[in-house]
Coordinates of C-alpha atoms and ligand atoms in Angstrom, one line a residue:
D1 CA 26.3 -32.1 67.9
D2 CA 23.4 -34.1 66.4
N3 CA 24.8 -37.2 68.1
L4 CA 24.5 -35.7 71.5
L5 CA 20.8 -34.8 70.8
K6 CA 20.2 -38.4 69.8
K7 CA 21.9 -39.7 73.0
I8 CA 19.8 -37.3 75.1
T9 CA 16.6 -38.4 73.3
S10 CA 17.2 -42.1 73.9
H11 CA 18.4 -41.5 77.5
A12 CA 15.3 -39.5 78.2
K13 CA 13.2 -42.4 76.9
E14 CA 15.1 -45.2 78.6
Y15 CA 15.0 -43.5 82.0
G16 CA 11.4 -42.3 82.1
F17 CA 11.9 -38.6 81.3
I18 CA 10.2 -38.3 77.9
F19 CA 8.4 -40.8 75.7
P20 CA 7.2 -40.3 72.1
S21 CA 3.5 -39.5 72.2
S22 CA 1.1 -42.4 71.4
E23 CA 4.1 -44.7 70.8
I24 CA 2.1 -47.9 70.4
Y25 CA 0.7 -46.3 67.2
D26 CA 4.2 -45.4 66.1
G27 CA 4.0 -42.0 67.7
L28 CA 2.8 -38.6 66.5
A29 CA 5.3 -36.3 64.8
A30 CA 6.9 -33.8 67.3
A31 CA 4.5 -34.7 70.2
Y32 CA 6.0 -36.0 73.4
D33 CA 4.8 -37.2 76.8
Y34 CA 6.7 -36.5 80.0
G35 CA 7.3 -39.7 82.0
Q36 CA 7.6 -40.3 85.7
N37 CA 11.0 -38.6 86.1
G38 CA 10.3 -36.0 83.4
V39 CA 7.2 -34.6 85.1
E40 CA 9.1 -34.2 88.4
L41 CA 11.9 -32.2 86.6
K42 CA 9.3 -30.2 84.7
N43 CA 7.4 -29.3 87.9
N44 CA 10.7 -28.3 89.6
I45 CA 11.6 -26.0 86.7
K46 CA 8.1 -24.4 87.0
E47 CA 8.5 -24.0 90.7
Y48 CA 11.9 -22.4 90.4
W49 CA 10.6 -19.9 87.8
W50 CA 7.4 -19.2 89.8
K51 CA 9.3 -18.6 93.0
A52 CA 11.7 -16.2 91.4
M53 CA 9.0 -14.4 89.4
V54 CA 6.0 -14.3 91.7
Q55 CA 6.9 -15.3 95.3
M56 CA 10.1 -13.2 95.4
N57 CA 8.5 -10.1 93.9
E58 CA 5.9 -8.1 95.8
N59 CA 4.5 -6.5 92.7
I60 CA 4.1 -9.6 90.6
V61 CA 1.1 -12.0 90.9
G62 CA 0.1 -15.0 88.9
I63 CA -3.0 -16.2 87.0
D64 CA -4.1 -19.2 85.1
A65 CA -6.3 -18.3 82.1
S66 CA -8.1 -20.6 79.9
I67 CA -6.7 -22.0 76.6
F68 CA -9.8 -21.1 74.7
M69 CA -10.4 -17.4 74.3
H70 CA -12.9 -15.2 72.5
P71 CA -11.9 -15.3 68.8
S72 CA -11.7 -11.5 68.7
T73 CA -8.7 -11.8 71.0
W74 CA -6.6 -13.1 68.2
K75 CA -7.9 -10.5 65.7
A76 CA -6.8 -7.8 68.1
S77 CA -3.4 -9.3 68.9
G78 CA -2.6 -9.5 65.2
H79 CA -2.4 -13.3 65.2
V80 CA -5.3 -13.9 62.7
D81 CA -3.7 -11.6 60.1
A82 CA 0.0 -11.8 60.8
F83 CA 1.0 -14.9 62.8
N84 CA 2.4 -16.5 59.7
D85 CA 5.6 -18.3 58.7
P86 CA 6.8 -18.1 55.1
M87 CA 6.6 -21.6 53.7
I88 CA 8.2 -23.1 50.6
D89 CA 8.0 -26.6 49.0
N90 CA 10.6 -28.4 47.0
K91 CA 8.9 -29.6 43.8
D92 CA 11.1 -32.7 43.5
S93 CA 11.4 -34.0 47.0
K94 CA 7.9 -32.7 48.0
K95 CA 9.4 -31.6 51.3
R96 CA 8.1 -28.5 53.0
Y97 CA 10.4 -25.9 54.6
R98 CA 10.2 -22.6 56.4
A99 CA 11.7 -20.2 53.8
D100 CA 13.3 -18.0 56.5
V101 CA 14.9 -21.0 58.2
L102 CA 16.5 -22.1 54.9
I103 CA 18.0 -18.7 54.6
E104 CA 19.1 -18.5 58.3
D105 CA 20.9 -21.8 57.7
V106 CA 23.1 -20.0 55.2
I107 CA 23.8 -17.3 57.8
K108 CA 24.8 -20.1 60.2
K109 CA 27.3 -21.3 57.7
Y110 CA 29.0 -17.9 57.5
E111 CA 28.9 -17.8 61.3
A112 CA 30.6 -21.1 61.5
K113 CA 33.3 -19.8 59.0
I114 CA 34.0 -16.9 61.4
E115 CA 34.3 -19.3 64.3
K116 CA 36.7 -21.4 62.4
E117 CA 38.9 -18.4 61.6
V118 CA 38.9 -17.4 65.3
A119 CA 39.8 -20.9 66.4
K120 CA 42.6 -21.1 63.9
A121 CA 44.0 -17.7 65.0
Q122 CA 43.7 -18.7 68.7
R123 CA 45.8 -21.7 68.1
R124 CA 48.4 -19.7 66.2
F125 CA 48.7 -16.7 68.7
G126 CA 47.9 -18.5 72.0
D127 CA 47.8 -16.3 75.0
S128 CA 48.5 -13.1 73.1
F129 CA 45.3 -13.5 71.0
D130 CA 43.0 -10.6 71.1
K131 CA 39.6 -11.8 69.9
E132 CA 37.9 -8.4 69.7
Q133 CA 40.7 -6.9 67.6
F134 CA 40.9 -10.0 65.4
L135 CA 37.1 -9.9 64.6
A136 CA 37.4 -6.2 63.8
T137 CA 40.4 -6.5 61.4
N138 CA 40.6 -9.9 59.8
P139 CA 39.6 -9.6 56.1
N140 CA 38.0 -13.1 55.9
V141 CA 35.9 -12.4 59.0
K142 CA 34.9 -9.1 57.5
R143 CA 33.8 -10.7 54.2
S144 CA 31.7 -13.3 56.1
Q145 CA 30.2 -10.6 58.4
D146 CA 29.3 -8.4 55.5
K147 CA 27.5 -11.3 53.9
I148 CA 25.6 -12.1 57.1
D149 CA 24.5 -8.4 57.5
E150 CA 23.5 -8.3 53.8
I151 CA 21.3 -11.4 54.0
E152 CA 19.8 -10.5 57.4
T153 CA 18.8 -7.1 56.3
R154 CA 17.3 -8.3 53.0
L155 CA 15.4 -11.1 54.7
G156 CA 14.2 -8.8 57.5
S157 CA 12.9 -6.1 55.2
S158 CA 11.2 -8.4 52.7
L159 CA 9.4 -10.2 55.5
A160 CA 8.4 -6.9 57.1
K161 CA 7.0 -5.8 53.8
G162 CA 5.4 -9.2 53.2
D163 CA 7.3 -9.3 49.9
L164 CA 7.3 -13.1 49.5
A165 CA 8.6 -13.0 45.9
D166 CA 11.7 -11.4 47.2
V167 CA 12.2 -14.1 49.8
K168 CA 12.1 -16.6 47.0
A169 CA 14.5 -14.5 44.9
L170 CA 16.9 -14.5 47.8
I171 CA 16.7 -18.3 48.1
E172 CA 17.5 -18.6 44.4
E173 CA 20.3 -16.0 44.5
L174 CA 21.9 -17.8 47.5
G175 CA 21.7 -21.1 45.5
I176 CA 19.9 -22.9 48.4
A177 CA 19.3 -26.5 47.6
D178 CA 16.9 -28.9 49.3
P179 CA 18.9 -30.4 52.2
V180 CA 17.4 -33.8 51.4
S181 CA 17.5 -34.1 47.7
G182 CA 19.9 -31.4 46.6
S183 CA 17.2 -30.0 44.2
K184 CA 16.8 -26.3 43.6
N185 CA 13.4 -26.6 42.1
W186 CA 11.3 -24.5 44.5
T187 CA 7.6 -23.4 44.6
D188 CA 6.7 -19.9 45.4
V189 CA 6.8 -18.8 49.0
R190 CA 3.4 -18.7 50.7
Q191 CA 2.2 -17.5 54.1
F192 CA 1.1 -20.2 56.5
N193 CA -0.9 -19.3 59.6
L194 CA 0.4 -21.1 62.7
M195 CA -2.8 -21.1 64.8
F196 CA -4.8 -24.3 65.3
S197 CA -8.6 -23.7 65.0
T198 CA -11.5 -25.7 66.2
E199 CA -15.2 -25.3 66.7
L200 CA -17.0 -24.3 69.9
G201 CA -20.3 -25.9 70.5
S202 CA -22.2 -28.2 68.2
V203 CA -22.7 -27.4 64.5
A204 CA -26.4 -27.2 64.9
E205 CA -26.1 -24.4 67.4
G206 CA -24.1 -22.5 64.8
A207 CA -20.5 -23.4 65.1
N208 CA -18.1 -20.7 66.2
K209 CA -14.5 -20.9 65.0
I210 CA -12.1 -20.5 67.9
Y211 CA -8.4 -21.0 68.3
L212 CA -6.1 -22.8 70.6
R213 CA -4.0 -20.0 72.1
P214 CA -0.6 -19.7 70.4
E215 CA 0.8 -17.8 73.4
T216 CA -0.2 -17.3 77.0
A217 CA 0.3 -13.6 76.9
Q218 CA -3.1 -12.6 75.7
G219 CA -4.8 -14.3 78.7
I220 CA -2.8 -11.8 80.8
F221 CA -3.7 -8.8 78.7
V222 CA -7.4 -9.3 78.7
N223 CA -7.3 -9.8 82.5
Y224 CA -4.9 -7.0 83.4
L225 CA -7.6 -4.7 84.8
N226 CA -9.3 -7.5 86.7
V227 CA -6.1 -8.2 88.5
Q228 CA -5.1 -4.6 88.9
K229 CA -8.4 -3.6 90.5
T230 CA -9.0 -6.7 92.7
G231 CA -5.3 -6.7 93.8
R232 CA -5.2 -2.9 94.1
M233 CA -1.9 -3.0 92.1
K234 CA 0.0 0.1 91.2
L235 CA 2.3 0.5 88.3
P236 CA 4.8 -1.0 87.8
F237 CA 3.4 -4.5 88.4
G238 CA 3.5 -7.8 86.7
I239 CA 1.3 -10.8 86.0
A240 CA 2.8 -14.2 85.5
Q241 CA 1.4 -17.4 83.9
I242 CA 2.5 -20.9 83.1
G243 CA 0.5 -22.8 80.5
K244 CA 0.1 -24.6 77.3
A245 CA 0.4 -22.9 73.9
F246 CA -0.2 -24.4 70.5
R247 CA 1.4 -23.6 67.1
N248 CA 1.0 -25.5 63.9
E249 CA 4.8 -25.3 63.2
I250 CA 5.7 -26.1 59.6
I251 CA 8.6 -28.2 60.7
A252 CA 8.6 -29.3 64.2
R253 CA 11.9 -31.1 65.0
Q254 CA 14.9 -31.4 67.3
F255 CA 13.2 -33.3 70.0
I256 CA 11.3 -31.1 72.4
F257 CA 12.9 -27.9 71.1
R258 CA 10.1 -27.1 68.6
M259 CA 6.7 -28.8 69.2
R260 CA 3.2 -28.1 68.1
E261 CA 2.0 -28.3 71.7
F262 CA 4.3 -26.8 74.3
E263 CA 4.3 -24.9 77.5
Q264 CA 5.3 -21.3 78.1
M265 CA 6.2 -19.4 81.3
E266 CA 5.4 -15.8 80.6
M267 CA 5.4 -12.6 82.6
Q268 CA 3.9 -9.3 81.5
F269 CA 5.2 -6.3 83.4
F270 CA 3.0 -3.2 83.1
V271 CA 4.9 0.2 83.3
K272 CA 4.3 3.9 82.9
P273 CA 4.8 4.9 79.2
G274 CA 8.3 6.4 78.8
E275 CA 9.8 4.1 81.4
E276 CA 9.7 1.0 79.3
M277 CA 13.4 1.1 78.2
T278 CA 14.6 1.2 81.8
W279 CA 12.4 -1.8 82.7
Y280 CA 13.4 -3.6 79.5
E281 CA 17.1 -3.4 80.5
S282 CA 16.3 -4.3 84.1
W283 CA 14.3 -7.5 83.0
K284 CA 17.1 -8.5 80.6
A285 CA 19.5 -8.3 83.5
K286 CA 17.2 -10.1 85.9
R287 CA 16.4 -13.0 83.5
I288 CA 20.0 -13.7 82.6
A289 CA 20.9 -13.7 86.3
W290 CA 18.1 -16.2 86.9
H291 CA 19.6 -18.5 84.3
K292 CA 23.2 -18.1 85.4
A293 CA 22.3 -18.8 89.1
L294 CA 21.1 -22.2 88.1
G295 CA 24.6 -23.3 87.2
L296 CA 24.1 -24.8 83.7
G297 CA 27.4 -23.0 82.7
E298 CA 27.7 -19.2 82.3
D299 CA 29.3 -19.6 78.8
N300 CA 26.2 -21.4 77.6
Y301 CA 24.2 -18.2 77.4
R302 CA 24.2 -15.2 75.1
F303 CA 21.9 -12.4 74.1
H304 CA 20.8 -11.9 70.5
D305 CA 19.3 -8.5 70.1
H306 CA 16.7 -8.2 67.4
I307 CA 17.4 -5.7 64.6
N308 CA 14.1 -6.5 62.8
L309 CA 11.3 -6.0 65.3
A310 CA 7.9 -7.7 65.4
H311 CA 4.9 -5.4 64.7
Y312 CA 4.2 -5.0 68.4
A313 CA 7.7 -4.4 69.8
N314 CA 10.1 -1.4 70.2
A315 CA 12.9 -3.5 71.6
A316 CA 13.5 -7.2 71.8
T317 CA 16.2 -9.7 72.6
D318 CA 16.5 -13.5 72.8
V319 CA 18.4 -15.3 75.5
E320 CA 20.1 -18.0 73.5
F321 CA 21.3 -21.2 75.0
N322 CA 24.1 -23.5 73.7
F323 CA 21.9 -26.5 72.9
P324 CA 23.4 -29.6 71.2
M325 CA 22.4 -28.0 67.9
G326 CA 24.2 -24.8 68.8
F327 CA 23.1 -21.5 70.2
K328 CA 19.3 -21.1 69.9
E329 CA 16.5 -19.1 71.4
L330 CA 15.5 -20.2 74.9
E331 CA 13.7 -17.1 76.1
G332 CA 12.5 -13.8 74.7
V333 CA 12.5 -10.4 76.4
H334 CA 10.3 -8.0 74.5
S335 CA 9.2 -4.4 75.0
R336 CA 5.7 -4.7 73.6
T337 CA 4.7 -1.0 74.0
D338 CA 0.9 -0.5 74.4
F339 CA 0.2 -2.4 71.2
D340 CA -1.9 -5.2 72.7
L341 CA -3.9 -3.3 75.3
K342 CA -4.7 -0.5 72.7
A343 CA -5.8 -3.1 70.2
H344 CA -8.0 -4.8 72.8
E345 CA -9.5 -1.4 73.8
E346 CA -10.3 -0.7 70.2
L347 CA -11.9 -4.1 69.4
S348 CA -13.8 -4.6 72.6
G349 CA -14.9 -1.0 73.1
K350 CA -13.8 -1.3 76.8
K351 CA -11.4 1.1 78.4
L352 CA -8.2 -0.7 79.5
Q353 CA -6.7 2.3 81.2
F354 CA -4.9 2.6 84.5
F355 CA -5.7 5.5 86.7
D356 CA -2.5 7.1 88.0
H357 CA -3.4 8.8 91.3
E358 CA -0.1 10.7 91.5
E359 CA -0.5 12.2 88.1
N360 CA -4.3 12.3 88.4
K361 CA -4.8 10.9 84.9
S362 CA -5.6 7.7 83.0
Y363 CA -3.5 6.0 80.4
V364 CA -2.8 2.6 78.8
P365 CA 0.4 1.1 80.3
Y366 CA 3.4 -0.1 78.3
V367 CA 4.4 -3.7 78.7
I368 CA 7.7 -5.5 79.1
E369 CA 7.4 -9.3 78.6
T370 CA 9.6 -12.2 79.5
S371 CA 8.6 -15.4 77.7
I372 CA 10.4 -18.7 78.2
G373 CA 9.6 -22.1 76.8
L374 CA 9.3 -24.6 79.6
D375 CA 10.1 -27.5 77.3
R376 CA 13.2 -25.7 75.9
M377 CA 14.3 -25.0 79.4
F378 CA 13.9 -28.7 80.1
L379 CA 16.1 -29.5 77.1
A380 CA 18.7 -27.0 78.3
V381 CA 18.8 -28.7 81.7
M382 CA 19.0 -32.2 80.1
S383 CA 21.7 -31.3 77.6
S384 CA 24.0 -29.5 80.0
A385 CA 23.5 -32.3 82.6
Y386 CA 24.2 -35.3 80.3
T387 CA 27.7 -36.6 81.0
E388 CA 29.5 -39.8 80.1
E389 CA 32.4 -40.5 82.4
T390 CA 35.1 -43.1 82.8
L391 CA 35.7 -43.7 86.5
E392 CA 39.0 -44.4 88.2
D393 CA 38.4 -48.2 88.2
G394 CA 37.9 -48.0 84.4
S395 CA 34.2 -48.5 84.5
E396 CA 31.9 -46.2 82.6
R397 CA 28.8 -44.3 83.8
T398 CA 26.2 -42.0 82.3
V399 CA 25.3 -39.4 84.9
M400 CA 22.8 -36.6 84.7
K401 CA 24.4 -33.7 86.5
I402 CA 21.1 -31.9 87.0
P403 CA 21.2 -29.0 89.5
A404 CA 20.1 -30.5 92.9
A405 CA 17.2 -28.1 93.2
L406 CA 15.7 -29.3 89.9
A407 CA 16.5 -33.0 90.2
P408 CA 13.5 -35.3 90.0
Y409 CA 14.6 -37.0 93.2
K410 CA 16.9 -35.4 95.8
V411 CA 17.7 -38.6 97.7
A412 CA 17.7 -42.3 97.3
V413 CA 17.7 -44.3 100.4
L414 CA 19.5 -47.6 99.9
P415 CA 20.0 -50.5 102.4
L416 CA 23.4 -52.1 101.7
V417 CA 21.8 -55.5 101.8
K418 CA 18.3 -56.8 101.8
K419 CA 18.4 -58.5 105.2
D420 CA 19.4 -58.3 108.9
G421 CA 17.1 -55.3 109.6
L422 CA 18.8 -53.0 107.1
P423 CA 15.7 -52.5 104.9
E424 CA 13.6 -51.7 108.0
K425 CA 16.1 -49.1 109.2
A426 CA 16.3 -47.6 105.7
R427 CA 12.5 -47.4 105.5
E428 CA 12.4 -45.6 108.9
I429 CA 14.9 -43.0 107.5
L430 CA 12.9 -42.8 104.3
S431 CA 9.6 -42.0 106.1
D432 CA 11.3 -39.3 108.0
L433 CA 12.8 -37.6 104.9
R434 CA 10.0 -38.0 102.3
F435 CA 7.8 -35.1 103.4
D436 CA 10.7 -32.7 102.9
F437 CA 12.4 -34.3 99.9
N438 CA 11.2 -36.3 96.9
C439 CA 12.9 -39.7 97.7
Q440 CA 13.5 -43.0 96.1
Y441 CA 13.9 -46.3 97.9
D442 CA 15.7 -49.1 96.2
E443 CA 16.9 -52.5 97.7
K444 CA 17.2 -54.5 94.5
D445 CA 20.6 -55.5 92.9
A446 CA 24.1 -54.8 94.1
I447 CA 24.8 -51.4 95.5
G448 CA 27.0 -50.3 92.6
K449 CA 24.2 -51.0 90.1
R450 CA 21.8 -49.0 92.3
Y451 CA 24.1 -46.0 92.3
R452 CA 24.3 -46.1 88.5
R453 CA 20.5 -46.1 88.3
Q454 CA 20.4 -43.0 90.4
D455 CA 23.2 -41.4 88.4
A456 CA 21.1 -41.9 85.3
I457 CA 18.1 -40.0 86.6
G458 CA 20.2 -37.4 88.3
T459 CA 19.6 -38.0 92.0
P460 CA 22.2 -35.8 93.7
F461 CA 22.5 -37.9 96.9
C462 CA 22.4 -41.5 97.9
V463 CA 22.0 -42.4 101.6
T464 CA 23.4 -45.8 102.3
V465 CA 22.3 -47.8 105.4
D466 CA 24.8 -50.4 106.5
Y467 CA 25.6 -52.5 109.6
D468 CA 27.3 -49.6 111.4
T469 CA 24.0 -47.7 111.0
L470 CA 22.4 -50.1 113.4
E471 CA 25.2 -49.6 115.9
D472 CA 25.9 -45.8 115.8
N473 CA 22.9 -44.3 113.9
T474 CA 25.1 -42.9 111.1
V475 CA 24.7 -43.2 107.4
T476 CA 26.8 -42.6 104.3
I477 CA 25.9 -39.8 101.9
R478 CA 27.3 -40.4 98.4
D479 CA 27.6 -37.4 96.2
R480 CA 26.5 -38.0 92.6
D481 CA 29.0 -35.6 90.9
D482 CA 32.3 -36.2 92.7
L483 CA 31.5 -39.6 94.1
S484 CA 32.7 -38.5 97.6
Q485 CA 31.2 -40.3 100.6
I486 CA 30.7 -38.7 104.0
R487 CA 29.5 -40.3 107.2
V488 CA 26.8 -38.3 109.0
S489 CA 24.6 -38.9 112.0
I490 CA 20.9 -39.5 111.0
D491 CA 20.0 -36.5 113.2
E492 CA 22.0 -34.2 110.9
L493 CA 20.8 -35.8 107.7
K494 CA 17.9 -33.4 107.0
A495 CA 19.9 -30.3 107.6
K496 CA 22.8 -31.5 105.4
L497 CA 20.5 -32.4 102.5
K498 CA 18.5 -29.1 102.8
E499 CA 21.7 -27.1 102.5
S500 CA 22.8 -29.0 99.4
C501 CA 19.4 -29.0 97.6
S502 CA 18.5 -25.4 97.8
L503 CA 19.5 -22.7 95.3
Ligands
ATP601 P1 11.1 -19.4 67.4 O1 11.8 -18.3 66.7 O2 12.1 -20.5 67.9 O3 10.0 -20.0 66.6 P2 9.5 -17.5 68.7 O4 10.4 -16.3 68.6 O5 8.4 -17.7 67.8 O6 10.4 -18.8 68.7 P3 8.1 -16.6 71.0 O7 6.9 -16.3 70.3 O8 8.9 -15.4 71.4 O9 9.0 -17.6 70.2 O10 7.8 -17.5 72.2 C1 8.5 -17.4 73.5 C2 9.2 -18.7 73.9 O11 8.3 -19.9 73.7 C3 10.4 -19.0 73.0 O12 11.5 -18.4 73.5 C4 10.5 -20.5 73.1 O13 11.2 -20.9 74.3 C5 9.1 -21.0 73.3 N1 8.6 -21.6 72.1 C6 8.1 -20.9 71.0 N2 7.7 -21.8 70.1 C7 7.9 -23.0 70.5 C8 7.7 -24.4 70.0 N3 7.1 -24.6 68.9 N4 8.0 -25.4 70.8 C9 8.6 -25.2 72.0 N5 8.8 -24.0 72.6 C10 8.5 -22.9 71.8

């Protein structure tokens, strides 16, 4: 639903979550700035991930590597030679596209056809509808599925072989037209390297071409022995990192879904060779459980296992989320073998082996990686939270039903009126709460209006201070989602809020 994405984009701007970058100069394509509420939500997502991955696991530690790395890093990792997207231009509209994305859009159309058939049959058969059986036997579904398989296989194999002429042939055979102009007048397909480069030091010193890291993973690989030795880690163990990554995406679009500067939360888990499949399955299960525990809706997730694997992987899956644009990759879980460490050994000439005391031998560990885009996670939270509601009294509200643990503010403390000692009492409560919870204080405008403002930024609880508070030391807690109000004593307030804001 493109409309929903537009609504979320404008809500995010209006309520201080995300602004277009350098807006006074009309912005910079696909670059965004996180505002005062956005940065809180983003920090909370990071913390939720860090706690689950590092703090809760004895054998996982974190690092924070630099964005600039020795240029040989990217030679070894394969990024200099192979981190390319196939690009194609339309000669009439002069628009540039990713050739594989144009082809994948055709696949999406066939997928939509299948979904339509399923919905139709579901309506016809009602409760007795057996989806599995229908998918396996319906001839229309089969035709679409065969087509999907045929296109996927052809695209996968021509990309793997680097046969760009065949990618173009496929675009022509499928009759793909420029979505903007409808023209089918295409250039050849070319490779486009996604790494940003810059120069280290002044030119006079002899400039050295370096890259902005396109993934955080390599900072972990080149440090794995430093961490292993200084932390006396034994296999299996993991290293986690949160940080910026940069990719010169051919088309960056769909709000913060695909940007040229973004943040990743990655974890590389080093295991004994031969045990990687067990750990791959285990991390797949752990990551999906992490997502589901958050409460963005269990049906909003699915796995998409890769058939065509990247050069470094022997198994890979995407955790897809149901974004406003449909199911798309949110996180990748990859079994990266010993590809990276072996390549770094070769190019650096340094041994990167782990000494296994039990087996009394050294070897290069295998690696399972979990890699999630922080900004995409932010969009997942925003899009599942965004809700427009008509209330019982007929009024409308837009409420962000953000999980309490992630919400920018947990509590807003609101004096009912701005006089008779209520603001003073409210500030007293505020100063008692604010060390434990990120709080807002608001005394401006009618109470209803103030509730709406908190709804719009997703504050799960409003604490209202009224005249009774001065008499009996109780306050009202209003719940953002069901609008229920309960009366509690100020002494119990902290405990009540803590209970509701933890995961
Ligand atoms: P895609 O297929 O969408 O380009 P990818 O397969 O190249 O993604 P990975 O290299 O596996 O992505 O990166 C891991 C994660 O980093 C992705 O699952 C995604 O959440 C995030 N990510 C990758 N590229 C971008 C981007 N341009 N903007 C925002 N997040 C990104």
